Short mmCIF file of C-alpha atoms in Angstrom, two decimals:
data_model
loop_
_atom_site.label_atom_id
_atom_site.label_comp_id
_atom_site.label_asym_id
_atom_site.label_seq_id
_atom_site.Cartn_x
_atom_site.Cartn_y
_atom_site.Cartn_z
CA MET K 94 147.03 63.24 -66.47
CA TRP K 95 147.26 59.83 -67.04
CA ARG K 96 144.76 59.37 -69.22
CA GLN K 97 145.27 63.06 -70.97
CA TRP K 98 148.47 60.69 -72.13
CA SER K 99 146.47 57.52 -73.22
CA GLN K 100 144.52 59.48 -75.23
CA ALA K 101 147.40 60.63 -76.34
CA LEU K 102 148.90 57.51 -77.06
CA ILE K 103 145.59 55.69 -78.33
CA ARG K 104 145.86 58.93 -81.01
CA ASN K 105 148.83 59.02 -82.01
CA LEU K 106 150.76 56.55 -81.19
CA PRO K 107 149.26 54.01 -83.77
CA GLY K 108 150.11 56.20 -86.92
CA LEU K 109 153.54 57.09 -85.90
CA LEU K 110 154.52 54.10 -86.15
CA GLU K 111 153.18 53.48 -89.77
CA VAL K 112 154.95 56.97 -90.89
CA LEU K 113 158.13 55.78 -89.10
CA VAL K 114 158.75 51.90 -88.84
CA LEU K 115 156.00 50.45 -90.99
CA SER K 116 155.64 52.32 -93.86
CA ARG K 117 159.48 51.52 -94.01
CA LEU K 118 159.73 48.07 -93.79
CA ASN K 119 158.85 45.62 -97.69
CA MET K 120 154.95 44.11 -95.59
CA ARG K 121 151.22 43.85 -97.36
CA GLN K 122 148.86 46.11 -96.77
CA GLY K 123 147.24 44.49 -94.83
CA THR K 124 150.06 43.51 -92.34
CA SER K 125 151.00 47.03 -91.22
CA TYR K 126 147.45 47.57 -91.11
CA ALA K 127 147.08 44.67 -88.28
CA ILE K 128 150.89 45.37 -86.27
CA THR K 129 148.83 48.97 -85.61
CA THR K 130 145.62 48.11 -85.26
CA ILE K 131 146.61 44.94 -82.39
CA LEU K 132 148.79 47.95 -81.34
CA ASN K 133 146.55 49.79 -80.94
CA TYR K 134 143.97 47.18 -78.54
CA ALA K 135 147.28 46.96 -76.60
CA ILE K 136 147.78 50.62 -75.47
CA ILE K 137 143.67 51.11 -74.25
CA ALA K 138 144.25 47.42 -72.75
CA ILE K 139 147.39 49.54 -70.68
CA GLY K 140 146.25 52.64 -70.25
CA ALA K 141 142.91 51.28 -68.54
CA MET K 142 145.04 49.17 -66.09
CA THR K 143 147.05 52.80 -65.55
CA VAL K 144 144.19 54.56 -64.85
CA PHE K 145 142.93 51.80 -62.67
CA GLY K 146 146.27 52.02 -61.23
CA ALA K 147 146.56 55.77 -60.54
CA LEU K 148 142.88 55.63 -59.24
CA GLY K 149 144.24 52.92 -56.27
CA VAL K 150 141.14 50.26 -57.64
CA SER K 151 142.72 47.38 -57.14
CA TRP K 152 141.51 43.94 -59.15
CA ASP K 153 139.62 43.27 -55.26
CA LYS K 154 137.30 46.02 -56.30
CA LEU K 155 136.53 45.32 -59.47
CA GLN K 156 135.61 41.80 -58.90
CA TRP K 157 131.79 42.16 -59.01
CA LEU K 158 132.52 44.77 -62.14
CA ALA K 159 134.31 41.56 -63.87
CA ALA K 160 131.29 39.20 -62.70
CA ALA K 161 128.35 41.54 -64.34
CA LEU K 162 130.45 41.70 -67.49
CA SER K 163 130.36 37.74 -66.96
CA VAL K 164 126.65 38.31 -66.90
CA GLY K 165 125.95 39.90 -69.89
CA LEU K 166 128.84 38.42 -71.99
CA GLY K 167 126.60 35.62 -71.29
CA PHE K 168 123.28 37.56 -72.72
CA GLY K 169 122.66 40.82 -74.45
CA LEU K 170 126.62 41.33 -74.51
CA GLN K 171 127.12 38.31 -76.44
CA GLU K 172 127.43 38.52 -79.76
CA ILE K 173 129.81 42.01 -79.53
CA PHE K 174 132.02 39.72 -78.02
CA GLY K 175 131.69 37.20 -80.66
CA ASN K 176 132.82 39.08 -83.19
CA PHE K 177 135.54 41.42 -80.97
CA VAL K 178 137.10 37.33 -81.16
CA SER K 179 136.94 36.93 -84.69
CA GLY K 180 137.80 40.58 -85.08
CA LEU K 181 141.29 39.15 -83.67
CA ILE K 182 141.36 35.95 -85.10
CA ILE K 183 140.76 37.96 -88.73
CA LEU K 184 143.99 40.34 -87.00
CA PHE K 185 145.55 37.06 -86.60
CA GLU K 186 145.52 33.86 -89.00
CA ARG K 187 144.44 36.64 -91.64
CA PRO K 188 141.95 34.37 -93.48
CA VAL K 189 141.78 38.53 -95.15
CA ARG K 190 143.85 41.11 -95.09
CA ILE K 191 142.64 44.84 -96.37
CA GLY K 192 142.82 45.47 -99.92
CA ASP K 193 142.21 41.91 -101.13
CA THR K 194 139.36 40.92 -102.98
CA VAL K 195 136.45 38.24 -101.31
CA THR K 196 132.95 36.50 -101.98
CA ILE K 197 130.77 35.88 -97.76
CA GLY K 198 127.29 34.66 -98.38
CA THR K 199 126.04 37.07 -101.16
CA PHE K 200 127.97 39.60 -101.24
CA SER K 201 131.10 40.44 -103.45
CA GLY K 202 134.48 42.86 -102.90
CA THR K 203 137.36 44.35 -101.27
CA VAL K 204 138.35 45.18 -97.65
CA SER K 205 139.07 47.99 -96.73
CA LYS K 206 138.60 48.15 -93.15
CA ILE K 207 138.64 45.11 -90.48
CA ARG K 208 137.68 47.33 -86.66
CA ILE K 209 136.64 45.74 -83.71
CA ARG K 210 132.87 44.72 -84.21
CA ALA K 211 132.68 44.50 -87.79
CA THR K 212 134.80 44.18 -90.94
CA THR K 213 134.25 46.27 -94.47
CA ILE K 214 134.15 45.52 -97.98
CA THR K 215 133.00 47.54 -101.33
CA ASP K 216 131.59 46.04 -103.28
CA PHE K 217 131.74 46.41 -107.24
CA ASP K 218 128.88 50.10 -107.25
CA ARG K 219 131.40 51.93 -105.09
CA LYS K 220 129.03 50.66 -102.27
CA GLU K 221 130.32 50.15 -98.31
CA VAL K 222 128.84 46.53 -96.67
CA ILE K 223 129.24 46.22 -92.93
CA ILE K 224 130.00 42.43 -92.33
CA PRO K 225 130.22 40.82 -88.76
CA ASN K 226 133.85 39.34 -88.48
CA LYS K 227 132.10 36.57 -87.02
CA ALA K 228 130.40 36.24 -90.23
CA PHE K 229 134.09 35.45 -92.09
CA VAL K 230 134.40 32.71 -89.35
CA THR K 231 131.90 30.88 -88.72
CA GLU K 232 130.53 30.98 -92.61
CA ARG K 233 132.07 30.03 -96.52
CA LEU K 234 134.30 32.49 -97.44
CA ILE K 235 136.23 32.93 -101.06
CA ASN K 236 139.07 35.19 -100.83
CA TRP K 237 140.24 35.40 -104.52
CA SER K 238 143.61 36.82 -103.65
CA LEU K 239 144.31 34.89 -100.54
CA SER K 240 147.89 33.48 -102.29
CA ASP K 241 147.90 35.16 -105.17
CA THR K 242 145.22 37.24 -107.84
CA VAL K 243 145.40 34.76 -110.90
CA THR K 244 142.68 33.38 -111.63
CA ARG K 245 140.63 31.09 -114.68
CA VAL K 246 137.89 32.75 -116.43
CA VAL K 247 135.83 30.43 -118.21
CA ILE K 248 134.07 31.22 -121.89
CA ARG K 249 131.04 29.33 -123.78
CA LEU K 250 130.17 28.90 -127.30
CA GLY K 251 127.97 26.25 -128.49
CA VAL K 252 128.20 25.89 -132.34
CA ALA K 253 125.50 24.74 -135.09
CA TYR K 254 125.24 20.55 -135.60
CA GLY K 255 127.88 20.61 -138.72
CA SER K 256 130.80 22.77 -137.80
CA ASP K 257 134.50 21.23 -138.71
CA LEU K 258 135.26 21.06 -135.21
CA ASP K 259 139.31 21.50 -135.90
CA LYS K 260 138.65 24.94 -136.83
CA VAL K 261 136.34 25.31 -134.43
CA LYS K 262 138.77 24.84 -131.42
CA GLU K 263 141.85 26.41 -134.02
CA VAL K 264 139.43 29.84 -133.95
CA LEU K 265 139.22 29.72 -129.94
CA LEU K 266 143.13 28.91 -129.24
CA LYS K 267 143.66 31.44 -132.23
CA ALA K 268 141.16 34.26 -129.69
CA ALA K 269 143.35 34.07 -126.61
CA HIS K 270 146.34 33.72 -127.69
CA ASP K 271 146.76 36.94 -129.95
CA HIS K 272 144.94 38.27 -126.12
CA PRO K 273 147.68 39.95 -124.83
CA LYS K 274 146.14 40.27 -120.72
CA VAL K 275 145.16 35.63 -121.87
CA MET K 276 148.30 33.93 -119.45
CA GLN K 277 150.51 31.44 -121.60
CA GLU K 278 151.03 29.17 -118.96
CA PRO K 279 148.91 28.01 -118.02
CA ALA K 280 148.45 27.23 -121.42
CA PRO K 281 144.90 28.64 -123.28
CA ALA K 282 142.78 25.06 -123.27
CA VAL K 283 139.70 24.25 -125.60
CA PHE K 284 137.09 21.63 -123.96
CA PHE K 285 134.17 19.95 -126.86
CA THR K 286 131.16 19.32 -123.71
CA THR K 287 128.51 18.10 -124.77
CA PHE K 288 126.44 17.27 -127.31
CA GLY K 289 123.67 20.32 -126.88
CA ALA K 290 119.39 20.32 -128.70
CA SER K 291 120.42 22.44 -131.31
CA THR K 292 124.62 23.15 -130.62
CA LEU K 293 127.39 21.40 -130.61
CA ASP K 294 129.05 23.22 -127.40
CA HIS K 295 132.70 23.95 -126.51
CA GLU K 296 134.47 25.81 -123.37
CA LEU K 297 137.78 27.62 -123.59
CA ARG K 298 139.42 28.12 -120.38
CA LEU K 299 141.53 30.19 -119.69
CA TYR K 300 144.34 32.26 -117.10
CA VAL K 301 144.41 35.29 -116.89
CA ARG K 302 146.92 37.39 -113.89
CA GLU K 303 145.06 40.30 -111.79
CA LEU K 304 140.93 40.01 -111.02
CA ARG K 305 140.43 43.51 -112.25
CA ASP K 306 140.90 41.94 -115.23
CA ARG K 307 138.58 39.85 -115.87
CA SER K 308 135.14 41.45 -117.60
CA TYR K 309 137.35 42.78 -119.82
CA THR K 310 139.12 40.07 -121.05
CA VAL K 311 136.07 38.43 -121.45
CA ASP K 312 133.89 41.43 -123.23
CA GLU K 313 136.89 41.01 -125.36
CA LEU K 314 137.58 38.28 -126.15
CA ASN K 315 133.84 37.97 -126.92
CA ARG K 316 134.32 40.40 -129.94
CA ALA K 317 136.85 38.54 -130.97
CA ILE K 318 135.49 34.78 -131.14
CA ASP K 319 132.79 36.04 -132.75
CA ARG K 320 134.46 38.32 -135.86
CA LEU K 321 136.73 35.11 -136.22
CA CYS K 322 133.46 33.16 -136.34
CA ARG K 323 132.60 35.25 -139.27
CA GLU K 324 135.66 35.01 -140.77
CA ASN K 325 135.77 30.95 -140.98
CA ASP K 326 132.40 30.54 -142.16
CA ILE K 327 130.94 28.96 -138.23
CA ASN K 328 127.65 29.38 -137.69
CA ILE K 329 127.73 30.43 -133.81
CA ALA K 330 124.81 29.00 -133.09
CA PHE K 331 121.26 29.02 -130.79
CA ASN K 332 118.41 26.62 -129.58
CA GLN K 333 115.42 25.93 -131.71
CA LEU K 334 112.23 23.80 -131.62
CA GLU K 335 110.03 22.03 -134.47
CA VAL K 336 107.00 21.91 -134.03
CA HIS K 337 104.65 18.79 -136.55
CA LEU K 338 100.74 19.93 -136.86
CA ARG K 339 99.08 16.42 -138.35
CA ASN K 340 95.40 16.98 -139.07
CA GLU K 341 92.77 14.21 -139.06
CA LYS K 342 92.98 11.85 -141.43
CA GLY K 343 96.93 12.46 -141.28
CA ASP K 344 97.89 13.53 -145.57
CA GLU K 345 98.42 17.05 -144.35
CA VAL K 346 101.68 18.42 -142.01
CA THR K 347 102.03 22.12 -140.59
CA GLU K 348 105.44 22.54 -140.02
CA VAL K 349 106.58 25.58 -137.24
CA LYS K 350 109.72 26.33 -136.88
CA ARG K 351 110.38 28.81 -133.44
CA ASP K 352 113.40 30.34 -133.28
CA GLY K 353 115.86 31.10 -129.75
CA LYS K 354 114.29 34.21 -129.48
CA GLY K 355 110.90 33.17 -128.80
CA ASP K 356 109.38 33.99 -132.52
CA ASP K 357 107.48 31.65 -135.64
CA LEU K 358 109.15 31.82 -138.01
CA ALA K 359 106.72 30.51 -142.08
CA PRO K 360 104.98 27.96 -140.86
CA THR K 361 105.53 25.36 -144.04
CA THR K 362 102.85 22.85 -145.44
CA ALA K 363 103.07 19.39 -147.48
CA SER K 364 101.22 17.43 -148.24
#
């Protein structure tokens, strides 16, 4: 009887709480998920204690079981126990929540499930990656949406030597200001970063409000920058290699130019 009641509570009470109470409150998805998960753990613990009490099993009779579990936790179950405790830490401290976009190790994606032993991340290829909870506590974790979803985008551009740098800055800022997804505060900024081997290197730094807008914004800005550079006679440069060959007499020089694609251009000979 008690077993049936416990199973019914475990199966139905968290769902009822979600529908009748939590859905009416102004809560994030991760907050309600944490509450129902912790409640589920509590129901399991209370149900187990109630069943043992109904069977007349006292703590004195369970001491041997506790001792055996302690030995097991010290050896074979150590990782499982560590992942369980880490799962509780995740639910209470909430370094990650359901719906957050995270990067841990080489994996990036959206948190879809937080279970007793592991957390499920759905990556951008729609693959579900199961990661032990302990990794979220002990390894370096990047949460792209913990405080907000605003993120910075950096677009790099190399122009040819001799280009009008003021015009380059004007073109890059125009492309950013004209794009609807680019935030105007913080304002986009252009920096002349370095003198490259064949290019004058610039960076356009801007912010977008949503993570999902990053890829589309980069694509559309690159196209706009290419168009504006052509309209304003700005040469987007590439790496070039010039090789000079001198014969034994030293009176003839052959110059071979190679473009950034590795293709040899027509040689020129001078005497």
